[in-house]
mmCIF file of C-alpha atoms in Angstrom:
data_model
loop_
_atom_site.group_PDB
_atom_site.id
_atom_site.type_symbol
_atom_site.label_atom_id
_atom_site.label_comp_id
_atom_site.label_asym_id
_atom_site.label_seq_id
_atom_site.Cartn_x
_atom_site.Cartn_y
_atom_site.Cartn_z
ATOM 1 C CA UNK A 776 -48.473 79.030 5.674
ATOM 2 C CA UNK A 777 -48.573 77.167 2.346
ATOM 3 C CA UNK A 778 -46.930 73.790 2.067
ATOM 4 C CA UNK A 779 -43.433 73.688 0.548
ATOM 5 C CA UNK A 780 -44.736 71.461 -2.280
ATOM 6 C CA UNK A 781 -47.179 74.194 -3.296
ATOM 7 C CA UNK A 782 -44.443 76.883 -3.206
ATOM 8 C CA UNK A 783 -42.051 74.706 -5.250
ATOM 9 C CA UNK A 784 -44.795 73.981 -7.735
ATOM 10 C CA UNK A 785 -45.489 77.665 -8.332
ATOM 11 C CA UNK A 786 -41.750 78.420 -8.677
ATOM 12 C CA UNK A 787 -41.211 75.697 -11.287
ATOM 13 C CA UNK A 788 -44.225 76.347 -13.476
ATOM 14 C CA UNK A 789 -44.631 80.137 -13.258
ATOM 15 C CA UNK A 790 -44.279 80.497 -17.032
ATOM 16 C CA UNK A 791 -46.789 77.748 -17.914
ATOM 17 C CA UNK A 792 -50.398 78.487 -18.877
ATOM 18 C CA UNK A 793 -51.772 75.740 -16.594
ATOM 19 C CA UNK A 794 -49.608 76.668 -13.597
ATOM 20 C CA UNK A 795 -52.390 78.083 -11.447
ATOM 21 C CA UNK A 796 -54.603 75.034 -11.842
ATOM 22 C CA UNK A 797 -51.771 72.563 -11.268
ATOM 23 C CA UNK A 798 -50.501 74.271 -8.115
ATOM 24 C CA UNK A 799 -53.978 74.681 -6.668
ATOM 25 C CA UNK A 800 -54.456 70.942 -6.993
ATOM 26 C CA UNK A 801 -51.157 70.260 -5.216
ATOM 27 C CA UNK A 802 -52.092 72.575 -2.354
ATOM 28 C CA UNK A 803 -55.635 71.277 -1.948
ATOM 29 C CA UNK A 804 -54.527 67.624 -1.824
ATOM 30 C CA UNK A 805 -52.574 68.257 1.369
ATOM 31 C CA UNK A 806 -55.192 70.349 3.152
ATOM 32 C CA UNK A 807 -57.332 68.799 5.876
ATOM 33 C CA UNK A 808 -60.358 70.863 6.865
ATOM 34 C CA UNK A 809 -62.906 69.839 9.482
ATOM 35 C CA UNK A 810 -66.569 70.947 9.597
ATOM 36 C CA UNK A 811 -67.899 72.956 12.529
ATOM 37 C CA UNK A 812 -68.666 70.636 15.440
ATOM 38 C CA UNK A 813 -72.163 72.043 15.953
ATOM 39 C CA UNK A 814 -73.106 71.123 12.362
ATOM 40 C CA UNK A 815 -73.070 67.400 13.239
ATOM 41 C CA UNK A 816 -76.524 65.884 13.594
ATOM 42 C CA UNK A 817 -75.320 64.070 16.747
ATOM 43 C CA UNK A 818 -74.450 67.355 18.546
ATOM 44 C CA UNK A 819 -72.855 65.504 21.466
ATOM 45 C CA UNK A 820 -70.789 62.914 19.557
ATOM 46 C CA UNK A 821 -70.994 59.118 19.530
ATOM 47 C CA UNK A 822 -69.240 56.617 21.802
ATOM 48 C CA UNK A 823 -67.121 54.160 19.822
ATOM 49 C CA UNK A 824 -64.726 51.410 20.814
ATOM 50 C CA UNK A 825 -61.092 52.407 20.097
ATOM 51 C CA UNK A 826 -60.512 49.111 18.262
ATOM 52 C CA UNK A 827 -63.121 50.071 15.651
ATOM 53 C CA UNK A 828 -61.227 53.283 14.834
ATOM 54 C CA UNK A 829 -57.864 51.507 14.914
ATOM 55 C CA UNK A 830 -59.060 49.136 12.178
ATOM 56 C CA UNK A 831 -59.596 52.028 9.714
ATOM 57 C CA UNK A 832 -56.553 51.802 7.433
ATOM 58 C CA UNK A 833 -55.796 52.818 3.812
ATOM 59 C CA UNK A 834 -57.321 50.496 1.258
ATOM 60 C CA UNK A 835 -60.621 49.804 3.026
ATOM 61 C CA UNK A 836 -63.812 50.328 1.016
ATOM 62 C CA UNK A 837 -66.573 52.665 2.168
ATOM 63 C CA UNK A 838 -68.698 49.652 3.128
ATOM 64 C CA UNK A 839 -65.886 48.340 5.325
ATOM 65 C CA UNK A 840 -65.430 51.746 6.980
ATOM 66 C CA UNK A 841 -69.178 51.997 7.580
ATOM 67 C CA UNK A 842 -69.223 48.562 9.222
ATOM 68 C CA UNK A 843 -66.672 49.789 11.777
ATOM 69 C CA UNK A 844 -67.751 53.408 12.324
ATOM 70 C CA UNK A 845 -71.297 53.709 10.991
ATOM 71 C CA UNK A 846 -72.459 56.459 8.637
ATOM 72 C CA UNK A 847 -70.633 59.828 8.743
ATOM 73 C CA UNK A 848 -71.909 62.260 11.366
ATOM 74 C CA UNK A 849 -72.253 65.285 9.089
ATOM 75 C CA UNK A 850 -74.316 66.100 6.008
ATOM 76 C CA UNK A 851 -71.566 65.554 3.418
ATOM 77 C CA UNK A 852 -73.359 62.517 1.978
ATOM 78 C CA UNK A 853 -72.205 58.920 1.466
ATOM 79 C CA UNK A 854 -71.798 57.891 -2.172
ATOM 80 C CA UNK A 855 -70.253 60.704 -4.228
ATOM 81 C CA UNK A 856 -67.906 62.283 -1.710
ATOM 82 C CA UNK A 857 -64.202 61.858 -0.930
ATOM 83 C CA UNK A 858 -64.345 62.613 2.814
ATOM 84 C CA UNK A 859 -66.357 61.299 5.765
ATOM 85 C CA UNK A 860 -66.346 63.160 9.073
ATOM 86 C CA UNK A 861 -67.141 61.739 12.507
ATOM 87 C CA UNK A 862 -67.459 62.987 16.094
ATOM 88 C CA UNK A 863 -66.419 60.432 18.722
ATOM 89 C CA UNK A 864 -66.421 60.439 22.525
ATOM 90 C CA UNK A 865 -63.710 58.633 24.467
ATOM 91 C CA UNK A 866 -63.672 58.021 28.221
ATOM 92 C CA UNK A 867 -60.608 59.458 29.943
ATOM 93 C CA UNK A 868 -60.576 56.892 32.751
ATOM 94 C CA UNK A 869 -61.656 59.436 35.375
ATOM 95 C CA UNK A 870 -65.114 58.312 36.473
ATOM 96 C CA UNK A 871 -67.596 59.195 33.674
ATOM 97 C CA UNK A 872 -65.444 61.985 32.177
ATOM 98 C CA UNK A 873 -64.957 61.868 28.413
ATOM 99 C CA UNK A 874 -63.487 63.961 25.603
ATOM 100 C CA UNK A 875 -64.998 64.701 22.187
ATOM 101 C CA UNK A 876 -62.803 64.261 19.087
ATOM 102 C CA UNK A 877 -63.346 64.936 15.373
ATOM 103 C CA UNK A 878 -62.100 62.254 12.964
ATOM 104 C CA UNK A 879 -61.868 62.309 9.154
ATOM 105 C CA UNK A 880 -61.452 59.518 6.585
ATOM 106 C CA UNK A 881 -60.369 60.461 3.037
ATOM 107 C CA UNK A 882 -61.178 58.315 -0.023
ATOM 108 C CA UNK A 883 -59.939 58.103 -3.612
ATOM 109 C CA UNK A 884 -62.017 58.014 -6.796
ATOM 110 C CA UNK A 885 -62.552 54.250 -6.324
ATOM 111 C CA UNK A 886 -64.090 54.765 -2.853
ATOM 112 C CA UNK A 887 -61.036 53.327 -1.091
ATOM 113 C CA UNK A 888 -59.702 54.937 2.078
ATOM 114 C CA UNK A 889 -56.430 56.797 1.542
ATOM 115 C CA UNK A 890 -55.769 58.453 4.915
ATOM 116 C CA UNK A 891 -57.221 59.271 8.339
ATOM 117 C CA UNK A 892 -56.917 62.490 10.335
ATOM 118 C CA UNK A 893 -57.678 63.884 13.812
ATOM 119 C CA UNK A 894 -58.586 67.541 14.308
ATOM 120 C CA UNK A 895 -56.808 67.383 17.656
ATOM 121 C CA UNK A 896 -53.685 65.182 17.363
ATOM 122 C CA UNK A 897 -53.930 64.376 21.090
ATOM 123 C CA UNK A 898 -57.079 62.350 20.343
ATOM 124 C CA UNK A 899 -55.001 59.625 18.703
ATOM 125 C CA UNK A 900 -53.681 58.813 22.163
ATOM 126 C CA UNK A 901 -57.068 57.303 23.049
ATOM 127 C CA UNK A 902 -56.675 54.893 20.093
ATOM 128 C CA UNK A 903 -52.964 54.161 20.440
ATOM 129 C CA UNK A 904 -51.938 54.891 24.055
ATOM 130 C CA UNK A 905 -48.232 55.762 24.391
ATOM 131 C CA UNK A 906 -45.992 52.924 25.513
ATOM 132 C CA UNK A 907 -44.403 53.252 28.945
ATOM 133 C CA UNK A 908 -40.668 52.561 28.702
ATOM 134 C CA UNK A 909 -38.986 50.197 31.134
ATOM 135 C CA UNK A 910 -42.325 49.047 32.477
ATOM 136 C CA UNK A 911 -42.190 45.819 34.472
ATOM 137 C CA UNK A 912 -43.184 42.697 32.611
ATOM 138 C CA UNK A 913 -46.751 41.666 33.318
ATOM 139 C CA UNK A 914 -48.815 38.827 31.973
ATOM 140 C CA UNK A 915 -51.008 39.993 29.139
ATOM 141 C CA UNK A 916 -54.716 39.633 29.899
ATOM 142 C CA UNK A 917 -56.686 37.202 27.844
ATOM 143 C CA UNK A 918 -58.444 38.714 24.872
ATOM 144 C CA UNK A 919 -62.218 38.956 25.254
ATOM 145 C CA UNK A 920 -64.045 36.125 23.541
ATOM 146 C CA UNK A 921 -65.870 36.969 20.321
ATOM 147 C CA UNK A 922 -69.062 35.256 19.233
ATOM 148 C CA UNK A 923 -71.123 35.811 16.075
ATOM 149 C CA UNK A 924 -74.825 34.911 15.943
ATOM 150 C CA UNK A 925 -76.792 34.965 12.686
ATOM 151 C CA UNK A 926 -80.556 35.342 12.284
ATOM 152 C CA UNK A 927 -82.427 35.050 9.009
ATOM 153 C CA UNK A 928 -83.992 38.473 8.420
ATOM 154 C CA UNK A 929 -87.071 36.801 6.913
ATOM 155 C CA UNK A 930 -87.438 34.908 10.186
ATOM 156 C CA UNK A 931 -87.467 38.158 12.173
ATOM 157 C CA UNK A 932 -89.432 40.543 9.941
ATOM 158 C CA UNK A 933 -92.188 40.336 7.391
ATOM 159 C CA UNK A 934 -90.664 40.439 3.889
ATOM 160 C CA UNK A 935 -89.512 43.972 3.040
ATOM 161 C CA UNK A 936 -90.457 45.352 6.490
ATOM 162 C CA UNK A 937 -88.245 46.704 9.261
ATOM 163 C CA UNK A 938 -90.239 48.197 12.142
ATOM 164 C CA UNK A 939 -90.903 46.666 15.532
ATOM 165 C CA UNK A 940 -94.548 45.891 14.767
ATOM 166 C CA UNK A 941 -93.396 43.497 12.022
ATOM 167 C CA UNK A 942 -90.999 41.602 14.273
ATOM 168 C CA UNK A 943 -91.983 37.927 14.203
ATOM 169 C CA UNK A 944 -93.034 36.458 17.617
ATOM 170 C CA UNK A 945 -90.595 33.570 17.224
ATOM 171 C CA UNK A 946 -87.850 36.073 16.386
ATOM 172 C CA UNK A 947 -88.725 38.092 19.503
ATOM 173 C CA UNK A 948 -88.312 34.964 21.562
ATOM 174 C CA UNK A 949 -84.830 34.353 20.181
ATOM 175 C CA UNK A 950 -83.833 37.961 20.899
ATOM 176 C CA UNK A 951 -85.277 37.734 24.418
ATOM 177 C CA UNK A 952 -83.187 34.637 25.089
ATOM 178 C CA UNK A 953 -80.081 36.375 23.746
ATOM 179 C CA UNK A 954 -80.663 39.527 25.813
ATOM 180 C CA UNK A 955 -81.243 37.449 28.948
ATOM 181 C CA UNK A 956 -77.989 35.582 28.388
ATOM 182 C CA UNK A 957 -76.009 38.798 27.818
ATOM 183 C CA UNK A 958 -77.381 40.389 31.006
ATOM 184 C CA UNK A 959 -76.044 37.603 33.225
ATOM 185 C CA UNK A 960 -73.707 38.863 35.925
ATOM 186 C CA UNK A 961 -71.052 36.371 34.794
ATOM 187 C CA UNK A 962 -70.706 38.089 31.411
ATOM 188 C CA UNK A 963 -68.780 41.343 31.050
ATOM 189 C CA UNK A 964 -69.674 42.817 27.668
ATOM 190 C CA UNK A 965 -67.238 44.909 25.624
ATOM 191 C CA UNK A 966 -69.432 45.457 22.576
ATOM 192 C CA UNK A 967 -72.465 44.165 20.689
ATOM 193 C CA UNK A 968 -72.544 44.931 16.944
ATOM 194 C CA UNK A 969 -75.787 44.406 15.001
ATOM 195 C CA UNK A 970 -75.344 44.312 11.210
ATOM 196 C CA UNK A 971 -78.198 44.084 8.718
ATOM 197 C CA UNK A 972 -77.867 42.620 5.212
ATOM 198 C CA UNK A 973 -80.198 42.418 2.204
ATOM 199 C CA UNK A 974 -80.190 40.512 -1.053
ATOM 200 C CA UNK A 975 -79.243 42.130 -4.388
ATOM 201 C CA UNK A 976 -82.832 42.852 -5.449
ATOM 202 C CA UNK A 977 -83.498 46.605 -5.598
ATOM 203 C CA UNK A 978 -81.274 49.685 -5.661
ATOM 204 C CA UNK A 979 -78.174 50.073 -3.507
ATOM 205 C CA UNK A 980 -79.687 53.056 -1.693
ATOM 206 C CA UNK A 981 -82.921 51.183 -0.878
ATOM 207 C CA UNK A 982 -81.023 48.112 0.345
ATOM 208 C CA UNK A 983 -78.743 50.187 2.571
ATOM 209 C CA UNK A 984 -81.755 51.979 4.054
ATOM 210 C CA UNK A 985 -83.635 48.716 4.701
ATOM 211 C CA UNK A 986 -80.618 46.971 6.235
ATOM 212 C CA UNK A 987 -79.899 49.974 8.500
ATOM 213 C CA UNK A 988 -83.554 50.221 9.578
ATOM 214 C CA UNK A 989 -83.659 46.522 10.500
ATOM 215 C CA UNK A 990 -80.359 46.750 12.404
ATOM 216 C CA UNK A 991 -81.639 49.824 14.275
ATOM 217 C CA UNK A 992 -84.838 47.979 15.217
ATOM 218 C CA UNK A 993 -82.887 45.018 16.632
ATOM 219 C CA UNK A 994 -80.550 47.367 18.534
ATOM 220 C CA UNK A 995 -83.482 49.288 20.024
ATOM 221 C CA UNK A 996 -85.166 46.034 21.019
ATOM 222 C CA UNK A 997 -82.023 44.867 22.837
ATOM 223 C CA UNK A 998 -81.837 48.225 24.622
ATOM 224 C CA UNK A 999 -85.452 47.785 25.746
ATOM 225 C CA UNK A 1000 -84.338 44.484 27.272
ATOM 226 C CA UNK A 1001 -81.762 46.268 29.413
ATOM 227 C CA UNK A 1002 -78.504 46.250 27.410
ATOM 228 C CA UNK A 1003 -76.217 49.284 27.776
ATOM 229 C CA UNK A 1004 -76.741 51.729 24.897
ATOM 230 C CA UNK A 1005 -73.029 52.610 24.916
ATOM 231 C CA UNK A 1006 -72.123 49.022 24.058
ATOM 232 C CA UNK A 1007 -74.621 48.259 21.280
ATOM 233 C CA UNK A 1008 -74.083 49.577 17.742
ATOM 234 C CA UNK A 1009 -76.086 49.020 14.556
ATOM 235 C CA UNK A 1010 -74.910 49.045 10.924
ATOM 236 C CA UNK A 1011 -76.632 48.562 7.595
ATOM 237 C CA UNK A 1012 -74.453 46.770 5.027
ATOM 238 C CA UNK A 1013 -77.028 46.474 2.236
ATOM 239 C CA UNK A 1014 -76.261 43.707 -0.250
ATOM 240 C CA UNK A 1015 -72.605 43.360 0.842
ATOM 241 C CA UNK A 1016 -71.031 39.964 1.597
ATOM 242 C CA UNK A 1017 -73.654 37.657 0.038
ATOM 243 C CA UNK A 1018 -73.492 34.090 1.344
ATOM 244 C CA UNK A 1019 -75.178 32.567 -1.724
ATOM 245 C CA UNK A 1020 -75.127 33.383 -5.442
ATOM 246 C CA UNK A 1021 -78.274 32.850 -7.502
ATOM 247 C CA UNK A 1022 -78.659 33.018 -11.305
ATOM 248 C CA UNK A 1023 -81.109 35.303 -13.036
ATOM 249 C CA UNK A 1024 -82.090 38.965 -12.951
ATOM 250 C CA UNK A 1025 -85.868 38.744 -13.394
ATOM 251 C CA UNK A 1026 -87.747 38.950 -10.105
ATOM 252 C CA UNK A 1027 -89.402 35.570 -9.618
ATOM 253 C CA UNK A 1028 -90.534 33.629 -6.528
ATOM 254 C CA UNK A 1029 -87.722 31.166 -7.219
ATOM 255 C CA UNK A 1030 -85.075 33.936 -7.180
ATOM 256 C CA UNK A 1031 -86.500 35.427 -3.980
ATOM 257 C CA UNK A 1032 -86.346 32.015 -2.257
ATOM 258 C CA UNK A 1033 -82.814 31.360 -3.513
ATOM 259 C CA UNK A 1034 -81.529 34.699 -2.175
ATOM 260 C CA UNK A 1035 -83.143 34.286 1.250
ATOM 261 C CA UNK A 1036 -79.874 33.425 3.109
ATOM 262 C CA UNK A 1037 -78.447 36.814 2.082
ATOM 263 C CA UNK A 1038 -81.287 38.597 3.903
ATOM 264 C CA UNK A 1039 -79.948 38.260 7.428
ATOM 265 C CA UNK A 1040 -79.035 39.934 10.720
ATOM 266 C CA UNK A 1041 -75.630 39.248 12.262
ATOM 267 C CA UNK A 1042 -74.933 40.023 15.929
ATOM 268 C CA UNK A 1043 -71.293 40.048 16.993
ATOM 269 C CA UNK A 1044 -70.727 39.856 20.754
ATOM 270 C CA UNK A 1045 -67.405 40.614 22.431
ATOM 271 C CA UNK A 1046 -67.034 40.042 26.165
ATOM 272 C CA UNK A 1047 -65.593 37.979 28.978
ATOM 273 C CA UNK A 1048 -67.302 35.219 30.934
#
């Protein structure tokens, strides 16, 4: 069934030469199509905290969406597309049972989110559970504490490198201490988010790839130390959110040293102690 806006459009402009093109645009803008689930490279979906999805609202940039949800789970691309598609798993609360949901974010020509969509509308209930009317008043639980730890990327990896073999021994020691602290019985983790950043030197694509590779390496190292894979996520933010600004465009040792604080790894920990 075509949308009423499309029908009205065709009725009003039937005598115009550009009618077909104009009405097709009106119809396409309201259509929401989802890719086949088995075309996702994840196959089984990804576990994500509901709060991350809830924070996806109109106006966010693609970098901000990627920080919350990661890269899209299908082969539509990242930079020159208007839609990102995801496959998420949500626990139902019955033992280890979970459901798989497809989620779409639409963007405008300026790479700003315009709308979000669920293939199955029931999936939104896992993000915004329905309110129970006339429920007895109970004391709201304390929000889990959030802590952000920052590591200089140059203090963890050799310059320009990202694999485990280039992880600095001193950096390994810091990560070992962090993993040991997070595994204490007194700490109940909700999530651990590892975000990699680069400086502005190099192309956007290369910086995103390097920051993602470094974040993935840190995540994998924490998993080797016993952290739950369902709780630890990794994102590459490229040259986003620089903490220092340095003059000059020519690559010099002075510019590289000045930009060093921007080359970093941030680990955000949410949990209760």
